[in-house]
Amino acid sequence: MRPCPARRRTSTALAGAGRLGARVVSGVSSVSRPGDLSRPGDRVVDRLRRLCHLAVRTLPASGAGLSVVAKDKQFSLLAAADPVSERLEELQFVLGEGPCVDAAADRHPVLVPDLAAEGPRRWPAYAEAVLGAGVRAVFAFPLQVGAAQLGVLDLFRTRAGSLSGAELIRAVTLADDAVMVLLDGQERRAIDGDGSPADEPLGATTELFQAQGMVMIQLGGTLAEAMARIRAYAYARDRRLTDVARAIVARELRFDRDE
């Protein structure tokens, strides 16, 4: 597939970010450091929610969201700066398209400074919904360590326009910080032997995975087919994915019936 202009600009910008790094490193280091995001008794989700708030304060962004990628390539919302960002982030998983999905698949930032011009072609359903919410630009940064894909940091903005070189460096730095927070949380769970739901994405990942397994049994299909049915149901009824998952787990909703 021929790279779109936005992705070519991303490569150029990231190359420039490396050259500019020495000149702005003091400013970047003041944006965030993993330790600065910690508070006594914090969970991973608390630290990442604080990072999303920091992204909105230190970048020309109206909202921010961070999602993780599970081993089965399914996405789960982990943190967001506000309820609107949370909805915009989760909508990508319901529709199966958006900057987060592309950034994770391509392992490369997705920068769309003019969503009205480029969005409808790339993500017809998602762009329509997000533009309707007033978003005019989106920027997605994959969170990865070598070949390991951890998640994606998404930035939303209500006005069109590209990120400057310095702003791009700040965004990449925040993405790097998010990686460190995720890895630190993984190490803590390994040491403590604690897989507590308190560190699950917005407290909902366990429910979503449980719902996925229940629907798989109900349909007699695969996990991927189960997730597709859950997403389709959420989209058709304009319900949040987490709400549908809770209804399935509570046995208020079954998928072996024509509902």
PDB file of C-alpha atoms in Angstrom:
ATOM      1  CA  MET A   1       0.000   0.000   0.000  1.00  0.00           C
ATOM      2  CA  ARG A   2       1.398   3.386  -0.978  1.00  0.00           C
ATOM      3  CA  PRO A   3       2.248   5.475   2.106  1.00  0.00           C
ATOM      4  CA  CYS A   4      -0.048   8.458   2.514  1.00  0.00           C
ATOM      5  CA  PRO A   5       1.450  11.969   2.642  1.00  0.00           C
ATOM      6  CA  ALA A   6       0.772  12.223   6.376  1.00  0.00           C
ATOM      7  CA  ARG A   7       2.936   9.184   7.058  1.00  0.00           C
ATOM      8  CA  ARG A   8       5.753  10.488   4.858  1.00  0.00           C
ATOM      9  CA  ARG A   9       5.621  13.720   6.830  1.00  0.00           C
ATOM     10  CA  THR A  10       5.765  11.681  10.039  1.00  0.00           C
ATOM     11  CA  SER A  11       9.020  10.030   8.979  1.00  0.00           C
ATOM     12  CA  THR A  12      10.536  13.398   8.111  1.00  0.00           C
ATOM     13  CA  ALA A  13       9.336  14.941  11.348  1.00  0.00           C
ATOM     14  CA  LEU A  14      10.677  12.100  13.459  1.00  0.00           C
ATOM     15  CA  ALA A  15      14.038  12.350  11.738  1.00  0.00           C
ATOM     16  CA  GLY A  16      14.015  16.058  12.527  1.00  0.00           C
ATOM     17  CA  ALA A  17      13.016  15.290  16.089  1.00  0.00           C
ATOM     18  CA  GLY A  18      16.207  13.320  16.523  1.00  0.00           C
ATOM     19  CA  ARG A  19      18.312  16.228  15.270  1.00  0.00           C
ATOM     20  CA  LEU A  20      16.453  18.704  17.426  1.00  0.00           C
ATOM     21  CA  GLY A  21      16.621  16.540  20.531  1.00  0.00           C
ATOM     22  CA  ALA A  22      19.893  17.954  21.804  1.00  0.00           C
ATOM     23  CA  ARG A  23      18.557  21.500  21.574  1.00  0.00           C
ATOM     24  CA  VAL A  24      15.287  20.901  23.390  1.00  0.00           C
ATOM     25  CA  VAL A  25      16.138  18.065  25.755  1.00  0.00           C
ATOM     26  CA  SER A  26      15.834  20.251  28.844  1.00  0.00           C
ATOM     27  CA  GLY A  27      12.321  21.245  27.826  1.00  0.00           C
ATOM     28  CA  VAL A  28      11.345  17.670  27.060  1.00  0.00           C
ATOM     29  CA  SER A  29      12.629  16.287  30.327  1.00  0.00           C
ATOM     30  CA  SER A  30      10.432  18.771  32.164  1.00  0.00           C
ATOM     31  CA  VAL A  31       7.316  17.520  30.367  1.00  0.00           C
ATOM     32  CA  SER A  32       7.253  14.241  32.256  1.00  0.00           C
ATOM     33  CA  ARG A  33       9.377  11.493  33.656  1.00  0.00           C
ATOM     34  CA  PRO A  34       7.876   8.179  34.766  1.00  0.00           C
ATOM     35  CA  GLY A  35       8.765   8.939  38.370  1.00  0.00           C
ATOM     36  CA  ASP A  36       7.031  12.317  38.205  1.00  0.00           C
ATOM     37  CA  LEU A  37       3.751  10.572  37.357  1.00  0.00           C
ATOM     38  CA  SER A  38       3.760   8.482  40.529  1.00  0.00           C
ATOM     39  CA  ARG A  39       1.924   9.095  43.778  1.00  0.00           C
ATOM     40  CA  PRO A  40       1.906   6.846  46.850  1.00  0.00           C
ATOM     41  CA  GLY A  41      -0.508   3.979  46.317  1.00  0.00           C
ATOM     42  CA  ASP A  42      -0.962   4.715  42.627  1.00  0.00           C
ATOM     43  CA  ARG A  43      -2.038   2.044  40.187  1.00  0.00           C
ATOM     44  CA  VAL A  44      -0.673   1.921  36.645  1.00  0.00           C
ATOM     45  CA  VAL A  45      -3.964   3.262  35.339  1.00  0.00           C
ATOM     46  CA  ASP A  46      -3.680   6.280  37.680  1.00  0.00           C
ATOM     47  CA  ARG A  47      -0.218   7.128  36.383  1.00  0.00           C
ATOM     48  CA  LEU A  48      -1.304   6.812  32.773  1.00  0.00           C
ATOM     49  CA  ARG A  49      -4.420   8.885  33.319  1.00  0.00           C
ATOM     50  CA  ARG A  50      -2.145  11.554  34.794  1.00  0.00           C
ATOM     51  CA  LEU A  51       0.041  11.278  31.682  1.00  0.00           C
ATOM     52  CA  CYS A  52      -3.016  11.880  29.463  1.00  0.00           C
ATOM     53  CA  HIS A  53      -3.855  15.009  31.457  1.00  0.00           C
ATOM     54  CA  LEU A  54      -0.237  16.105  31.085  1.00  0.00           C
ATOM     55  CA  ALA A  55      -0.438  15.645  27.314  1.00  0.00           C
ATOM     56  CA  VAL A  56      -3.435  17.968  27.143  1.00  0.00           C
ATOM     57  CA  ARG A  57      -1.699  20.584  29.295  1.00  0.00           C
ATOM     58  CA  THR A  58       1.682  20.569  27.545  1.00  0.00           C
ATOM     59  CA  LEU A  59       0.631  20.007  23.931  1.00  0.00           C
ATOM     60  CA  PRO A  60      -1.904  21.694  21.639  1.00  0.00           C
ATOM     61  CA  ALA A  61      -4.358  18.853  22.279  1.00  0.00           C
ATOM     62  CA  SER A  62      -7.988  18.951  23.358  1.00  0.00           C
ATOM     63  CA  GLY A  63      -7.988  15.356  24.558  1.00  0.00           C
ATOM     64  CA  ALA A  64      -5.840  12.265  24.950  1.00  0.00           C
ATOM     65  CA  GLY A  65      -6.360   8.543  25.345  1.00  0.00           C
ATOM     66  CA  LEU A  66      -4.127   5.531  25.814  1.00  0.00           C
ATOM     67  CA  SER A  67      -4.948   1.963  24.878  1.00  0.00           C
ATOM     68  CA  VAL A  68      -3.116  -1.323  25.236  1.00  0.00           C
ATOM     69  CA  VAL A  69      -2.876  -4.256  22.835  1.00  0.00           C
ATOM     70  CA  ALA A  70      -3.487  -7.748  24.202  1.00  0.00           C
ATOM     71  CA  LYS A  71      -1.773 -10.910  22.974  1.00  0.00           C
ATOM     72  CA  ASP A  72      -4.718 -11.650  20.684  1.00  0.00           C
ATOM     73  CA  LYS A  73      -4.294  -8.207  19.046  1.00  0.00           C
ATOM     74  CA  GLN A  74      -7.457  -6.903  20.710  1.00  0.00           C
ATOM     75  CA  PHE A  75      -7.414  -3.346  22.059  1.00  0.00           C
ATOM     76  CA  SER A  76      -8.486  -2.207  25.497  1.00  0.00           C
ATOM     77  CA  LEU A  77      -8.846   1.366  26.720  1.00  0.00           C
ATOM     78  CA  LEU A  78      -6.493   1.966  29.629  1.00  0.00           C
ATOM     79  CA  ALA A  79      -6.680   5.681  30.404  1.00  0.00           C
ATOM     80  CA  ALA A  80      -8.102   8.931  29.074  1.00  0.00           C
ATOM     81  CA  ALA A  81      -7.908  12.607  29.934  1.00  0.00           C
ATOM     82  CA  ASP A  82     -11.687  13.046  30.077  1.00  0.00           C
ATOM     83  CA  PRO A  83     -14.979  11.252  29.237  1.00  0.00           C
ATOM     84  CA  VAL A  84     -15.040  12.623  25.672  1.00  0.00           C
ATOM     85  CA  SER A  85     -11.528  11.277  24.984  1.00  0.00           C
ATOM     86  CA  GLU A  86     -12.563   7.983  26.526  1.00  0.00           C
ATOM     87  CA  ARG A  87     -15.498   7.704  24.119  1.00  0.00           C
ATOM     88  CA  LEU A  88     -13.433   8.721  21.071  1.00  0.00           C
ATOM     89  CA  GLU A  89     -10.780   6.178  21.971  1.00  0.00           C
ATOM     90  CA  GLU A  90     -13.170   3.315  22.572  1.00  0.00           C
ATOM     91  CA  LEU A  91     -15.117   4.051  19.380  1.00  0.00           C
ATOM     92  CA  GLN A  92     -12.114   2.854  17.372  1.00  0.00           C
ATOM     93  CA  PHE A  93     -12.402  -0.605  18.915  1.00  0.00           C
ATOM     94  CA  VAL A  94     -16.131  -0.734  18.275  1.00  0.00           C
ATOM     95  CA  LEU A  95     -15.704   0.220  14.606  1.00  0.00           C
ATOM     96  CA  GLY A  96     -12.406  -1.583  14.054  1.00  0.00           C
ATOM     97  CA  GLU A  97     -10.809   1.453  12.408  1.00  0.00           C
ATOM     98  CA  GLY A  98      -9.043   4.668  13.354  1.00  0.00           C
ATOM     99  CA  PRO A  99      -5.576   6.121  14.008  1.00  0.00           C
ATOM    100  CA  CYS A 100      -4.963   3.880  17.013  1.00  0.00           C
ATOM    101  CA  VAL A 101      -5.647   0.737  14.976  1.00  0.00           C
ATOM    102  CA  ASP A 102      -3.389   1.902  12.128  1.00  0.00           C
ATOM    103  CA  ALA A 103      -0.554   3.022  14.409  1.00  0.00           C
ATOM    104  CA  ALA A 104      -0.526  -0.359  16.136  1.00  0.00           C
ATOM    105  CA  ALA A 105      -0.701  -2.301  12.863  1.00  0.00           C
ATOM    106  CA  ASP A 106       1.977  -0.244  11.083  1.00  0.00           C
ATOM    107  CA  ARG A 107       4.158   0.278  14.201  1.00  0.00           C
ATOM    108  CA  HIS A 108       4.525   3.884  13.111  1.00  0.00           C
ATOM    109  CA  PRO A 109       2.985   7.208  14.193  1.00  0.00           C
ATOM    110  CA  VAL A 110      -0.147   8.266  12.363  1.00  0.00           C
ATOM    111  CA  LEU A 111      -0.419  12.052  12.047  1.00  0.00           C
ATOM    112  CA  VAL A 112      -3.583  13.480  10.536  1.00  0.00           C
ATOM    113  CA  PRO A 113      -3.514  17.289  10.879  1.00  0.00           C
ATOM    114  CA  ASP A 114      -6.685  17.739   8.798  1.00  0.00           C
ATOM    115  CA  LEU A 115      -9.188  15.044   9.683  1.00  0.00           C
ATOM    116  CA  ALA A 116     -11.937  16.543   7.509  1.00  0.00           C
ATOM    117  CA  ALA A 117      -9.740  16.205   4.407  1.00  0.00           C
ATOM    118  CA  GLU A 118      -8.152  12.817   5.055  1.00  0.00           C
ATOM    119  CA  GLY A 119     -10.320  11.057   7.627  1.00  0.00           C
ATOM    120  CA  PRO A 120     -13.378  10.103   5.519  1.00  0.00           C
ATOM    121  CA  ARG A 121     -11.152   8.300   3.020  1.00  0.00           C
ATOM    122  CA  ARG A 122      -9.119   6.386   5.597  1.00  0.00           C
ATOM    123  CA  TRP A 123     -11.737   5.704   8.283  1.00  0.00           C
ATOM    124  CA  PRO A 124     -15.235   6.423   6.898  1.00  0.00           C
ATOM    125  CA  ALA A 125     -17.288   5.453   9.948  1.00  0.00           C
ATOM    126  CA  TYR A 126     -14.851   6.670  12.604  1.00  0.00           C
ATOM    127  CA  ALA A 127     -14.135   9.988  10.891  1.00  0.00           C
ATOM    128  CA  GLU A 128     -17.829  10.782  10.600  1.00  0.00           C
ATOM    129  CA  ALA A 129     -18.385  10.180  14.299  1.00  0.00           C
ATOM    130  CA  VAL A 130     -15.262  12.031  15.458  1.00  0.00           C
ATOM    131  CA  LEU A 131     -15.820  15.012  13.181  1.00  0.00           C
ATOM    132  CA  GLY A 132     -19.335  15.176  14.542  1.00  0.00           C
ATOM    133  CA  ALA A 133     -17.813  15.453  18.019  1.00  0.00           C
ATOM    134  CA  GLY A 134     -15.804  18.493  16.924  1.00  0.00           C
ATOM    135  CA  VAL A 135     -12.383  16.853  16.462  1.00  0.00           C
ATOM    136  CA  ARG A 136     -10.377  18.217  13.530  1.00  0.00           C
ATOM    137  CA  ALA A 137      -6.939  16.586  13.984  1.00  0.00           C
ATOM    138  CA  VAL A 138      -5.671  13.302  15.449  1.00  0.00           C
ATOM    139  CA  PHE A 139      -2.172  12.055  16.233  1.00  0.00           C
ATOM    140  CA  ALA A 140      -1.412   8.458  17.261  1.00  0.00           C
ATOM    141  CA  PHE A 141       1.908   7.222  18.656  1.00  0.00           C
ATOM    142  CA  PRO A 142       2.599   3.483  19.062  1.00  0.00           C
ATOM    143  CA  LEU A 143       4.007   2.273  22.373  1.00  0.00           C
ATOM    144  CA  GLN A 144       6.541  -0.426  21.614  1.00  0.00           C
ATOM    145  CA  VAL A 145       9.801  -1.954  22.747  1.00  0.00           C
ATOM    146  CA  GLY A 146      11.588  -3.687  19.887  1.00  0.00           C
ATOM    147  CA  ALA A 147       9.103  -6.126  18.387  1.00  0.00           C
ATOM    148  CA  ALA A 148       6.800  -5.937  21.414  1.00  0.00           C
ATOM    149  CA  GLN A 149       3.681  -3.844  20.794  1.00  0.00           C
ATOM    150  CA  LEU A 150       2.264  -2.479  24.066  1.00  0.00           C
ATOM    151  CA  GLY A 151      -0.332   0.042  22.963  1.00  0.00           C
ATOM    152  CA  VAL A 152      -0.973   3.471  21.454  1.00  0.00           C
ATOM    153  CA  LEU A 153      -1.155   7.052  22.746  1.00  0.00           C
ATOM    154  CA  ASP A 154      -3.775   9.123  20.873  1.00  0.00           C
ATOM    155  CA  LEU A 155      -4.059  12.904  20.870  1.00  0.00           C
ATOM    156  CA  PHE A 156      -7.220  14.689  19.717  1.00  0.00           C
ATOM    157  CA  ARG A 157      -7.537  18.348  18.758  1.00  0.00           C
ATOM    158  CA  THR A 158     -10.519  20.546  17.924  1.00  0.00           C
ATOM    159  CA  ARG A 159      -8.632  22.584  15.332  1.00  0.00           C
ATOM    160  CA  ALA A 160      -6.766  21.447  12.237  1.00  0.00           C
ATOM    161  CA  GLY A 161      -3.007  21.828  12.001  1.00  0.00           C
ATOM    162  CA  SER A 162       0.263  19.923  12.259  1.00  0.00           C
ATOM    163  CA  LEU A 163       2.410  19.480  15.344  1.00  0.00           C
ATOM    164  CA  SER A 164       5.584  21.547  15.344  1.00  0.00           C
ATOM    165  CA  GLY A 165       8.973  19.852  15.654  1.00  0.00           C
ATOM    166  CA  ALA A 166       9.197  20.625  19.372  1.00  0.00           C
ATOM    167  CA  GLU A 167       5.600  19.473  19.954  1.00  0.00           C
ATOM    168  CA  LEU A 168       6.296  16.237  18.125  1.00  0.00           C
ATOM    169  CA  ILE A 169       9.305  15.611  20.352  1.00  0.00           C
ATOM    170  CA  ARG A 170       7.156  16.203  23.437  1.00  0.00           C
ATOM    171  CA  ALA A 171       4.517  13.769  22.171  1.00  0.00           C
ATOM    172  CA  VAL A 172       7.138  11.087  21.438  1.00  0.00           C
ATOM    173  CA  THR A 173       8.628  11.650  24.902  1.00  0.00           C
ATOM    174  CA  LEU A 174       5.230  11.168  26.513  1.00  0.00           C
ATOM    175  CA  ALA A 175       4.781   7.954  24.529  1.00  0.00           C
ATOM    176  CA  ASP A 176       8.184   6.765  25.780  1.00  0.00           C
ATOM    177  CA  ASP A 177       7.150   7.606  29.341  1.00  0.00           C
ATOM    178  CA  ALA A 178       3.943   5.597  28.893  1.00  0.00           C
ATOM    179  CA  VAL A 179       6.033   2.597  27.823  1.00  0.00           C
ATOM    180  CA  MET A 180       8.127   2.897  30.988  1.00  0.00           C
ATOM    181  CA  VAL A 181       5.012   3.093  33.167  1.00  0.00           C
ATOM    182  CA  LEU A 182       3.558  -0.020  31.512  1.00  0.00           C
ATOM    183  CA  LEU A 183       6.800  -1.958  31.876  1.00  0.00           C
ATOM    184  CA  ASP A 184       7.154  -0.850  35.495  1.00  0.00           C
ATOM    185  CA  GLY A 185       3.635  -2.045  36.204  1.00  0.00           C
ATOM    186  CA  GLN A 186       4.393  -5.382  34.566  1.00  0.00           C
ATOM    187  CA  GLU A 187       7.485  -5.804  36.728  1.00  0.00           C
ATOM    188  CA  ARG A 188       5.532  -5.005  39.892  1.00  0.00           C
ATOM    189  CA  ARG A 189       2.893  -7.618  39.074  1.00  0.00           C
ATOM    190  CA  ALA A 190       5.611 -10.186  38.377  1.00  0.00           C
ATOM    191  CA  ILE A 191       7.327  -9.458  41.715  1.00  0.00           C
ATOM    192  CA  ASP A 192       4.131  -9.258  43.762  1.00  0.00           C
ATOM    193  CA  GLY A 193       2.366 -12.070  41.925  1.00  0.00           C
ATOM    194  CA  ASP A 194      -0.614  -9.738  41.812  1.00  0.00           C
ATOM    195  CA  GLY A 195      -2.852  -9.632  38.763  1.00  0.00           C
ATOM    196  CA  SER A 196      -5.256  -7.299  40.500  1.00  0.00           C
ATOM    197  CA  PRO A 197      -8.155  -5.933  38.422  1.00  0.00           C
ATOM    198  CA  ALA A 198      -7.253  -2.524  39.907  1.00  0.00           C
ATOM    199  CA  ASP A 199      -4.628  -2.187  37.193  1.00  0.00           C
ATOM    200  CA  GLU A 200      -6.906  -3.258  34.368  1.00  0.00           C
ATOM    201  CA  PRO A 201      -7.883  -0.716  31.685  1.00  0.00           C
ATOM    202  CA  LEU A 202     -10.409   1.556  33.386  1.00  0.00           C
ATOM    203  CA  GLY A 203     -11.320  -1.477  35.497  1.00  0.00           C
ATOM    204  CA  ALA A 204     -12.959  -3.105  32.476  1.00  0.00           C
ATOM    205  CA  THR A 205     -10.472  -5.342  30.682  1.00  0.00           C
ATOM    206  CA  THR A 206     -11.258  -8.383  32.825  1.00  0.00           C
ATOM    207  CA  GLU A 207     -14.957  -7.997  32.086  1.00  0.00           C
ATOM    208  CA  LEU A 208     -14.350  -7.574  28.353  1.00  0.00           C
ATOM    209  CA  PHE A 209     -12.187 -10.694  28.144  1.00  0.00           C
ATOM    210  CA  GLN A 210     -14.694 -12.639  30.239  1.00  0.00           C
ATOM    211  CA  ALA A 211     -17.543 -11.478  28.001  1.00  0.00           C
ATOM    212  CA  GLN A 212     -15.553 -12.453  24.920  1.00  0.00           C
ATOM    213  CA  GLY A 213     -15.092 -15.976  26.262  1.00  0.00           C
ATOM    214  CA  MET A 214     -18.768 -16.303  27.177  1.00  0.00           C
ATOM    215  CA  VAL A 215     -19.908 -15.202  23.717  1.00  0.00           C
ATOM    216  CA  MET A 216     -17.413 -17.577  22.094  1.00  0.00           C
ATOM    217  CA  ILE A 217     -19.056 -20.474  23.962  1.00  0.00           C
ATOM    218  CA  GLN A 218     -22.541 -19.217  23.173  1.00  0.00           C
ATOM    219  CA  LEU A 219     -21.804 -18.986  19.452  1.00  0.00           C
ATOM    220  CA  GLY A 220     -19.574 -22.035  19.259  1.00  0.00           C
ATOM    221  CA  GLY A 221     -17.033 -19.954  17.334  1.00  0.00           C
ATOM    222  CA  THR A 222     -13.660 -18.305  17.882  1.00  0.00           C
ATOM    223  CA  LEU A 223     -12.583 -15.471  20.171  1.00  0.00           C
ATOM    224  CA  ALA A 224     -12.221 -13.192  17.138  1.00  0.00           C
ATOM    225  CA  GLU A 225     -15.784 -13.978  16.030  1.00  0.00           C
ATOM    226  CA  ALA A 226     -17.046 -13.335  19.536  1.00  0.00           C
ATOM    227  CA  MET A 227     -15.371  -9.921  19.681  1.00  0.00           C
ATOM    228  CA  ALA A 228     -16.729  -9.052  16.240  1.00  0.00           C
ATOM    229  CA  ARG A 229     -20.275  -9.817  17.424  1.00  0.00           C
ATOM    230  CA  ILE A 230     -19.824  -7.784  20.608  1.00  0.00           C
ATOM    231  CA  ARG A 231     -18.485  -4.819  18.634  1.00  0.00           C
ATOM    232  CA  ALA A 232     -21.280  -5.039  16.078  1.00  0.00           C
ATOM    233  CA  TYR A 233     -23.890  -5.092  18.843  1.00  0.00           C
ATOM    234  CA  ALA A 234     -22.332  -2.069  20.568  1.00  0.00           C
ATOM    235  CA  TYR A 235     -22.169  -0.122  17.302  1.00  0.00           C
ATOM    236  CA  ALA A 236     -25.703  -0.958  16.160  1.00  0.00           C
ATOM    237  CA  ARG A 237     -27.186   0.126  19.485  1.00  0.00           C
ATOM    238  CA  ASP A 238     -24.804   3.030  20.128  1.00  0.00           C
ATOM    239  CA  ARG A 239     -23.659   1.525  23.410  1.00  0.00           C
ATOM    240  CA  ARG A 240     -20.206   1.583  24.949  1.00  0.00           C
ATOM    241  CA  LEU A 241     -18.191  -1.598  24.567  1.00  0.00           C
ATOM    242  CA  THR A 242     -17.616  -1.817  28.315  1.00  0.00           C
ATOM    243  CA  ASP A 243     -21.354  -1.505  29.009  1.00  0.00           C
ATOM    244  CA  VAL A 244     -22.129  -4.343  26.603  1.00  0.00           C
ATOM    245  CA  ALA A 245     -19.406  -6.482  28.224  1.00  0.00           C
ATOM    246  CA  ARG A 246     -20.888  -5.885  31.679  1.00  0.00           C
ATOM    247  CA  ALA A 247     -24.346  -6.877  30.425  1.00  0.00           C
ATOM    248  CA  ILE A 248     -22.932 -10.127  28.989  1.00  0.00           C
ATOM    249  CA  VAL A 249     -21.057 -10.988  32.185  1.00  0.00           C
ATOM    250  CA  ALA A 250     -24.187 -10.222  34.227  1.00  0.00           C
ATOM    251  CA  ARG A 251     -26.084 -12.604  31.896  1.00  0.00           C
ATOM    252  CA  GLU A 252     -28.421  -9.820  30.854  1.00  0.00           C
ATOM    253  CA  LEU A 253     -27.399 -10.328  27.230  1.00  0.00           C
ATOM    254  CA  ARG A 254     -26.765 -13.486  25.225  1.00  0.00           C
ATOM    255  CA  PHE A 255     -25.632 -13.923  21.632  1.00  0.00           C
ATOM    256  CA  ASP A 256     -27.067 -17.346  20.889  1.00  0.00           C
ATOM    257  CA  ARG A 257     -30.436 -15.702  20.500  1.00  0.00           C
ATOM    258  CA  ASP A 258     -31.738 -13.387  17.772  1.00  0.00           C
ATOM    259  CA  GLU A 259     -31.500 -10.278  19.907  1.00  0.00           C
TER     260      GLU A 259
END
